mmCIF file with all atom_site columns, C-alpha atoms in Angstrom:
data_model
loop_
_atom_site.group_PDB
_atom_site.id
_atom_site.type_symbol
_atom_site.label_atom_id
_atom_site.label_alt_id
_atom_site.label_comp_id
_atom_site.label_asym_id
_atom_site.label_entity_id
_atom_site.label_seq_id
_atom_site.pdbx_PDB_ins_code
_atom_site.Cartn_x
_atom_site.Cartn_y
_atom_site.Cartn_z
_atom_site.occupancy
_atom_site.B_iso_or_equiv
_atom_site.pdbx_formal_charge
_atom_site.auth_seq_id
_atom_site.auth_comp_id
_atom_site.auth_asym_id
_atom_site.auth_atom_id
_atom_site.pdbx_PDB_model_num
ATOM 1   C CA . MET A 1 1   ? 25.131  13.043  -8.084  1.00 0.00 ? 195 MET A CA 1
ATOM 2   C CA . VAL A 1 2   ? 22.359  10.219  -7.144  1.00 0.00 ? 196 VAL A CA 1
ATOM 3   C CA . LYS A 1 3   ? 22.306  9.705   -3.234  1.00 0.00 ? 197 LYS A CA 1
ATOM 4   C CA . LYS A 1 4   ? 20.759  6.498   -2.074  1.00 0.00 ? 198 LYS A CA 1
ATOM 5   C CA . ALA A 1 5   ? 18.549  6.768   0.680   1.00 0.00 ? 199 ALA A CA 1
ATOM 6   C CA . SER A 1 6   ? 16.696  3.761   2.405   1.00 0.00 ? 200 SER A CA 1
ATOM 7   C CA . GLU A 1 7   ? 16.207  0.197   1.504   1.00 0.00 ? 201 GLU A CA 1
ATOM 8   C CA . PRO A 1 8   ? 12.978  -1.363  2.072   1.00 0.00 ? 202 PRO A CA 1
ATOM 9   C CA . LYS A 1 9   ? 12.150  -3.819  4.685   1.00 0.00 ? 203 LYS A CA 1
ATOM 10  C CA . ASP A 1 10  ? 10.750  -7.565  4.329   1.00 0.00 ? 204 ASP A CA 1
ATOM 11  C CA . ILE A 1 11  ? 7.365   -7.178  6.036   1.00 0.00 ? 205 ILE A CA 1
ATOM 12  C CA . ILE A 1 12  ? 5.521   -3.922  7.442   1.00 0.00 ? 206 ILE A CA 1
ATOM 13  C CA . ARG A 1 13  ? 2.625   -5.052  9.401   1.00 0.00 ? 207 ARG A CA 1
ATOM 14  C CA . ILE A 1 14  ? -0.664  -2.579  9.229   1.00 0.00 ? 208 ILE A CA 1
ATOM 15  C CA . ASN A 1 15  ? -1.834  -2.949  13.041  1.00 0.00 ? 209 ASN A CA 1
ATOM 16  C CA . ASN A 1 16  ? -4.041  0.177   13.375  1.00 0.00 ? 210 ASN A CA 1
ATOM 17  C CA . ILE A 1 17  ? -7.180  1.287   11.866  1.00 0.00 ? 211 ILE A CA 1
ATOM 18  C CA . LYS A 1 18  ? -5.493  4.776   10.950  1.00 0.00 ? 212 LYS A CA 1
ATOM 19  C CA . LEU A 1 19  ? -2.786  3.135   8.735   1.00 0.00 ? 213 LEU A CA 1
ATOM 20  C CA . LEU A 1 20  ? -5.210  0.811   7.219   1.00 0.00 ? 214 LEU A CA 1
ATOM 21  C CA . LYS A 1 21  ? -7.631  3.946   6.022   1.00 0.00 ? 215 LYS A CA 1
ATOM 22  C CA . VAL A 1 22  ? -4.355  5.605   4.447   1.00 0.00 ? 216 VAL A CA 1
ATOM 23  C CA . ILE A 1 23  ? -3.397  2.699   2.389   1.00 0.00 ? 217 ILE A CA 1
ATOM 24  C CA . SER A 1 24  ? -7.248  1.934   1.303   1.00 0.00 ? 218 SER A CA 1
ATOM 25  C CA . ASP A 1 25  ? -7.646  4.895   -0.563  1.00 0.00 ? 219 ASP A CA 1
ATOM 26  C CA . PRO A 1 26  ? -7.837  3.913   -4.156  1.00 0.00 ? 220 PRO A CA 1
ATOM 27  C CA . THR A 1 27  ? -5.199  6.391   -5.435  1.00 0.00 ? 221 THR A CA 1
ATOM 28  C CA . ARG A 1 28  ? -2.717  5.625   -2.702  1.00 0.00 ? 222 ARG A CA 1
ATOM 29  C CA . LYS A 1 29  ? -3.194  1.735   -3.507  1.00 0.00 ? 223 LYS A CA 1
ATOM 30  C CA . MET A 1 30  ? -2.553  2.377   -7.288  1.00 0.00 ? 224 MET A CA 1
ATOM 31  C CA . ILE A 1 31  ? 0.815   4.277   -6.013  1.00 0.00 ? 225 ILE A CA 1
ATOM 32  C CA . ILE A 1 32  ? 1.750   1.416   -3.620  1.00 0.00 ? 226 ILE A CA 1
ATOM 33  C CA . ASP A 1 33  ? 1.222   -1.223  -6.536  1.00 0.00 ? 227 ASP A CA 1
ATOM 34  C CA . VAL A 1 34  ? 3.348   0.756   -9.019  1.00 0.00 ? 228 VAL A CA 1
ATOM 35  C CA . LEU A 1 35  ? 6.274   1.110   -6.579  1.00 0.00 ? 229 LEU A CA 1
ATOM 36  C CA . TYR A 1 36  ? 6.910   -2.560  -5.710  1.00 0.00 ? 230 TYR A CA 1
ATOM 37  C CA . ASP A 1 37  ? 9.752   -3.195  -8.518  1.00 0.00 ? 231 ASP A CA 1
ATOM 38  C CA . ASN A 1 38  ? 11.534  0.153   -9.105  1.00 0.00 ? 232 ASN A CA 1
ATOM 39  C CA . PRO A 1 39  ? 11.629  3.694   -7.445  1.00 0.00 ? 233 PRO A CA 1
ATOM 40  C CA . LEU A 1 40  ? 9.962   6.259   -9.068  1.00 0.00 ? 234 LEU A CA 1
ATOM 41  C CA . THR A 1 41  ? 9.751   10.247  -9.021  1.00 0.00 ? 235 THR A CA 1
ATOM 42  C CA . ALA A 1 42  ? 6.496   11.692  -8.151  1.00 0.00 ? 236 ALA A CA 1
ATOM 43  C CA . SER A 1 43  ? 6.071   12.663  -11.865 1.00 0.00 ? 237 SER A CA 1
ATOM 44  C CA . GLU A 1 44  ? 6.644   9.248   -13.140 1.00 0.00 ? 238 GLU A CA 1
ATOM 45  C CA . ILE A 1 45  ? 4.052   7.787   -10.629 1.00 0.00 ? 239 ILE A CA 1
ATOM 46  C CA . ALA A 1 46  ? 1.486   10.357  -11.781 1.00 0.00 ? 240 ALA A CA 1
ATOM 47  C CA . GLU A 1 47  ? 2.029   9.180   -15.422 1.00 0.00 ? 241 GLU A CA 1
ATOM 48  C CA . LYS A 1 48  ? 1.976   5.550   -14.756 1.00 0.00 ? 242 LYS A CA 1
ATOM 49  C CA . ILE A 1 49  ? -1.560  5.678   -12.679 1.00 0.00 ? 243 ILE A CA 1
ATOM 50  C CA . SER A 1 50  ? -2.656  8.600   -14.959 1.00 0.00 ? 244 SER A CA 1
ATOM 51  C CA . TYR A 1 51  ? -3.074  11.026  -12.136 1.00 0.00 ? 245 TYR A CA 1
ATOM 52  C CA . PRO A 1 52  ? -2.808  14.681  -12.267 1.00 0.00 ? 246 PRO A CA 1
ATOM 53  C CA . LYS A 1 53  ? 0.789   15.695  -11.338 1.00 0.00 ? 247 LYS A CA 1
ATOM 54  C CA . ASP A 1 54  ? 0.029   18.449  -9.120  1.00 0.00 ? 248 ASP A CA 1
ATOM 55  C CA . LYS A 1 55  ? -2.138  16.149  -7.007  1.00 0.00 ? 249 LYS A CA 1
ATOM 56  C CA . ILE A 1 56  ? -0.072  13.380  -6.607  1.00 0.00 ? 250 ILE A CA 1
ATOM 57  C CA . TYR A 1 57  ? 1.989   14.928  -4.018  1.00 0.00 ? 251 TYR A CA 1
ATOM 58  C CA . TYR A 1 58  ? -0.509  15.011  -1.563  1.00 0.00 ? 252 TYR A CA 1
ATOM 59  C CA . HIS A 1 59  ? -0.646  11.147  -1.572  1.00 0.00 ? 253 HIS A CA 1
ATOM 60  C CA . ILE A 1 60  ? 2.655   10.656  -1.738  1.00 0.00 ? 254 ILE A CA 1
ATOM 61  C CA . LYS A 1 61  ? 3.333   12.876  1.315   1.00 0.00 ? 255 LYS A CA 1
ATOM 62  C CA . LYS A 1 62  ? 0.395   11.015  3.399   1.00 0.00 ? 256 LYS A CA 1
ATOM 63  C CA . LEU A 1 63  ? 1.920   7.549   2.433   1.00 0.00 ? 257 LEU A CA 1
ATOM 64  C CA . GLN A 1 64  ? 5.372   8.918   3.144   1.00 0.00 ? 258 GLN A CA 1
ATOM 65  C CA . SER A 1 65  ? 4.440   10.597  6.784   1.00 0.00 ? 259 SER A CA 1
ATOM 66  C CA . ASN A 1 66  ? 2.917   7.183   7.486   1.00 0.00 ? 260 ASN A CA 1
ATOM 67  C CA . GLY A 1 67  ? 5.753   5.036   6.928   1.00 0.00 ? 261 GLY A CA 1
ATOM 68  C CA . ILE A 1 68  ? 4.619   3.105   3.851   1.00 0.00 ? 262 ILE A CA 1
ATOM 69  C CA . LEU A 1 69  ? 6.802   5.074   1.219   1.00 0.00 ? 263 LEU A CA 1
ATOM 70  C CA . ILE A 1 70  ? 10.359  5.934   1.560   1.00 0.00 ? 264 ILE A CA 1
ATOM 71  C CA . ILE A 1 71  ? 12.723  8.086   -0.468  1.00 0.00 ? 265 ILE A CA 1
ATOM 72  C CA . ALA A 1 72  ? 14.946  5.296   -2.218  1.00 0.00 ? 266 ALA A CA 1
ATOM 73  C CA . GLU A 1 73  ? 17.414  7.870   -3.919  1.00 0.00 ? 267 GLU A CA 1
ATOM 74  C CA . SER A 1 74  ? 17.853  11.760  -4.353  1.00 0.00 ? 268 SER A CA 1
ATOM 75  C CA . GLN A 1 75  ? 19.152  13.617  -7.058  1.00 0.00 ? 269 GLN A CA 1
ATOM 76  C CA . VAL A 1 76  ? 19.737  17.385  -7.746  1.00 0.00 ? 270 VAL A CA 1
ATOM 77  C CA . VAL A 1 77  ? 18.464  18.296  -11.244 1.00 0.00 ? 271 VAL A CA 1
ATOM 78  C CA . LYS A 1 78  ? 18.675  21.989  -12.417 1.00 0.00 ? 272 LYS A CA 1
ATOM 79  C CA . GLY A 1 79  ? 19.218  22.921  -8.650  1.00 0.00 ? 273 GLY A CA 1
ATOM 80  C CA . ILE A 1 80  ? 16.209  21.219  -7.406  1.00 0.00 ? 274 ILE A CA 1
ATOM 81  C CA . THR A 1 81  ? 16.230  17.884  -5.573  1.00 0.00 ? 275 THR A CA 1
ATOM 82  C CA . GLN A 1 82  ? 14.307  14.969  -7.083  1.00 0.00 ? 276 GLN A CA 1
ATOM 83  C CA . ASN A 1 83  ? 13.262  12.411  -4.996  1.00 0.00 ? 277 ASN A CA 1
ATOM 84  C CA . LYS A 1 84  ? 12.749  8.568   -6.266  1.00 0.00 ? 278 LYS A CA 1
ATOM 85  C CA . PHE A 1 85  ? 10.128  6.696   -3.795  1.00 0.00 ? 279 PHE A CA 1
ATOM 86  C CA . ILE A 1 86  ? 9.579   3.053   -3.132  1.00 0.00 ? 280 ILE A CA 1
ATOM 87  C CA . ASN A 1 87  ? 7.500   1.404   -0.921  1.00 0.00 ? 281 ASN A CA 1
ATOM 88  C CA . ALA A 1 88  ? 8.927   0.672   2.572   1.00 0.00 ? 282 ALA A CA 1
ATOM 89  C CA . ALA A 1 89  ? 8.477   -2.873  2.570   1.00 0.00 ? 283 ALA A CA 1
ATOM 90  C CA . LYS A 1 90  ? 8.458   -5.528  0.185   1.00 0.00 ? 284 LYS A CA 1
ATOM 91  C CA . LYS A 1 91  ? 5.348   -6.789  1.675   1.00 0.00 ? 285 LYS A CA 1
ATOM 92  C CA . PHE A 1 92  ? 2.391   -5.167  3.790   1.00 0.00 ? 286 PHE A CA 1
ATOM 93  C CA . GLU A 1 93  ? 0.785   -7.592  6.165   1.00 0.00 ? 287 GLU A CA 1
ATOM 94  C CA . ILE A 1 94  ? -2.776  -6.423  7.647   1.00 0.00 ? 288 ILE A CA 1
ATOM 95  C CA . ASP A 1 95  ? -3.184  -7.488  11.160  1.00 0.00 ? 289 ASP A CA 1
ATOM 96  C CA . PRO A 1 96  ? -6.224  -9.812  11.156  1.00 0.00 ? 290 PRO A CA 1
ATOM 97  C CA . SER A 1 97  ? -7.794  -8.501  14.478  1.00 0.00 ? 291 SER A CA 1
ATOM 98  C CA . LEU A 1 98  ? -8.431  -5.000  12.143  1.00 0.00 ? 292 LEU A CA 1
ATOM 99  C CA . ILE A 1 99  ? -10.826 -7.147  9.909   1.00 0.00 ? 293 ILE A CA 1
ATOM 100 C CA . GLY A 1 100 ? -12.157 -9.177  12.472  1.00 0.00 ? 294 GLY A CA 1
ATOM 101 C CA . GLU A 1 101 ? -10.157 -12.009 12.779  1.00 0.00 ? 295 GLU A CA 1
ATOM 102 C CA . GLN A 1 102 ? -8.446  -12.818 15.980  1.00 0.00 ? 296 GLN A CA 1
ATOM 103 C CA . LYS A 1 103 ? -5.438  -15.198 14.160  1.00 0.00 ? 297 LYS A CA 1
ATOM 104 C CA . ILE A 1 104 ? -3.487  -15.603 11.274  1.00 0.00 ? 298 ILE A CA 1
ATOM 105 C CA . PRO A 1 105 ? -5.284  -18.035 9.135   1.00 0.00 ? 299 PRO A CA 1
ATOM 106 C CA . LYS A 1 106 ? -3.759  -21.550 8.391   1.00 0.00 ? 300 LYS A CA 1
ATOM 107 C CA . GLU A 1 107 ? -3.410  -22.614 4.842   1.00 0.00 ? 301 GLU A CA 1
ATOM 108 C CA . ASP A 1 108 ? -7.034  -24.213 4.775   1.00 0.00 ? 302 ASP A CA 1
ATOM 109 C CA . GLU A 1 109 ? -8.618  -21.059 6.605   1.00 0.00 ? 303 GLU A CA 1
ATOM 110 C CA . LYS A 1 110 ? -7.546  -18.723 3.617   1.00 0.00 ? 304 LYS A CA 1
ATOM 111 C CA . GLU A 1 111 ? -10.547 -19.714 1.460   1.00 0.00 ? 305 GLU A CA 1
ATOM 112 C CA . ASP A 1 112 ? -12.900 -18.837 4.277   1.00 0.00 ? 306 ASP A CA 1
ATOM 113 C CA . LEU A 1 113 ? -11.186 -15.469 5.111   1.00 0.00 ? 307 LEU A CA 1
ATOM 114 C CA . ASN A 1 114 ? -11.206 -14.538 1.346   1.00 0.00 ? 308 ASN A CA 1
ATOM 115 C CA . TYR A 1 115 ? -14.815 -15.319 1.048   1.00 0.00 ? 309 TYR A CA 1
ATOM 116 C CA . LYS A 1 116 ? -15.812 -12.984 4.201   1.00 0.00 ? 310 LYS A CA 1
ATOM 117 C CA . LEU A 1 117 ? -13.357 -10.191 2.587   1.00 0.00 ? 311 LEU A CA 1
ATOM 118 C CA . ILE A 1 118 ? -15.095 -10.488 -0.469  1.00 0.00 ? 312 ILE A CA 1
ATOM 119 C CA . ARG A 1 119 ? -18.731 -10.645 0.566   1.00 0.00 ? 313 ARG A CA 1
ATOM 120 C CA . GLY A 1 120 ? -18.225 -7.956  3.068   1.00 0.00 ? 314 GLY A CA 1
ATOM 121 C CA . ASN A 1 121 ? -18.955 -10.179 6.026   1.00 0.00 ? 315 ASN A CA 1
ATOM 122 C CA . VAL A 1 122 ? -16.344 -8.528  8.368   1.00 0.00 ? 316 VAL A CA 1
ATOM 123 C CA . ASP A 1 123 ? -16.023 -5.620  10.819  1.00 0.00 ? 317 ASP A CA 1
ATOM 124 C CA . THR A 1 124 ? -17.964 -2.491  9.876   1.00 0.00 ? 318 THR A CA 1
ATOM 125 C CA . ARG A 1 125 ? -14.659 -0.698  9.870   1.00 0.00 ? 319 ARG A CA 1
ATOM 126 C CA . ILE A 1 126 ? -13.420 -2.748  6.720   1.00 0.00 ? 320 ILE A CA 1
ATOM 127 C CA . LYS A 1 127 ? -16.841 -2.493  4.692   1.00 0.00 ? 321 LYS A CA 1
ATOM 128 C CA . LYS A 1 128 ? -15.524 0.726   3.404   1.00 0.00 ? 322 LYS A CA 1
ATOM 129 C CA . LEU A 1 129 ? -12.695 -0.948  1.342   1.00 0.00 ? 323 LEU A CA 1
ATOM 130 C CA . ASN A 1 130 ? -13.952 -1.411  -2.307  1.00 0.00 ? 324 ASN A CA 1
ATOM 131 C CA . ASP A 1 131 ? -13.861 -4.977  -3.574  1.00 0.00 ? 325 ASP A CA 1
ATOM 132 C CA . ASN A 1 132 ? -10.997 -4.437  -6.034  1.00 0.00 ? 326 ASN A CA 1
ATOM 133 C CA . TYR A 1 133 ? -8.660  -3.521  -3.367  1.00 0.00 ? 327 TYR A CA 1
ATOM 134 C CA . ILE A 1 134 ? -9.645  -6.643  -1.333  1.00 0.00 ? 328 ILE A CA 1
ATOM 135 C CA . ASP A 1 135 ? -9.165  -8.960  -4.320  1.00 0.00 ? 329 ASP A CA 1
ATOM 136 C CA . GLU A 1 136 ? -5.618  -7.549  -5.310  1.00 0.00 ? 330 GLU A CA 1
ATOM 137 C CA . TYR A 1 137 ? -4.714  -7.705  -1.669  1.00 0.00 ? 331 TYR A CA 1
ATOM 138 C CA . ASN A 1 138 ? -5.752  -11.220 -1.657  1.00 0.00 ? 332 ASN A CA 1
ATOM 139 C CA . LYS A 1 139 ? -3.897  -12.159 -4.786  1.00 0.00 ? 333 LYS A CA 1
ATOM 140 C CA . ARG A 1 140 ? -0.828  -10.127 -3.764  1.00 0.00 ? 334 ARG A CA 1
ATOM 141 C CA . TYR A 1 141 ? -0.255  -11.248 -0.307  1.00 0.00 ? 335 TYR A CA 1
ATOM 142 C CA . ILE A 1 142 ? -2.770  -13.921 1.108   1.00 0.00 ? 336 ILE A CA 1
ATOM 143 C CA . GLU A 1 143 ? -2.763  -16.487 -1.850  1.00 0.00 ? 337 GLU A CA 1
#
């Protein structure tokens, strides 16, 4: 019997540096990316991102405990509860104050913000994010 759990919210705002660090990990970013369309089990996630199954649980638990992932459905298979995970929101929005901006950019300001993010000309807390994460974030959420 499949038990439905939670539905994702429309938007979650990333408004603290701790949460930003959680989602900026490259492995966790890949997990978030594969969970936009369909709920997946930990094994399915590991397979999709080519990551060892025994290590994927650490990242899933980290994302889940920080409210980024939710259990979409549970099912008992051979006496073991198997959870399928999905992102807690359809869209994640980073608070501009975390990246050195004090306001949400207007359409014509997005290009300037993208340039600053890509070139690393932002607050030192964000400089640790890799360029691939920033490019993917901009493509998915800002553009």
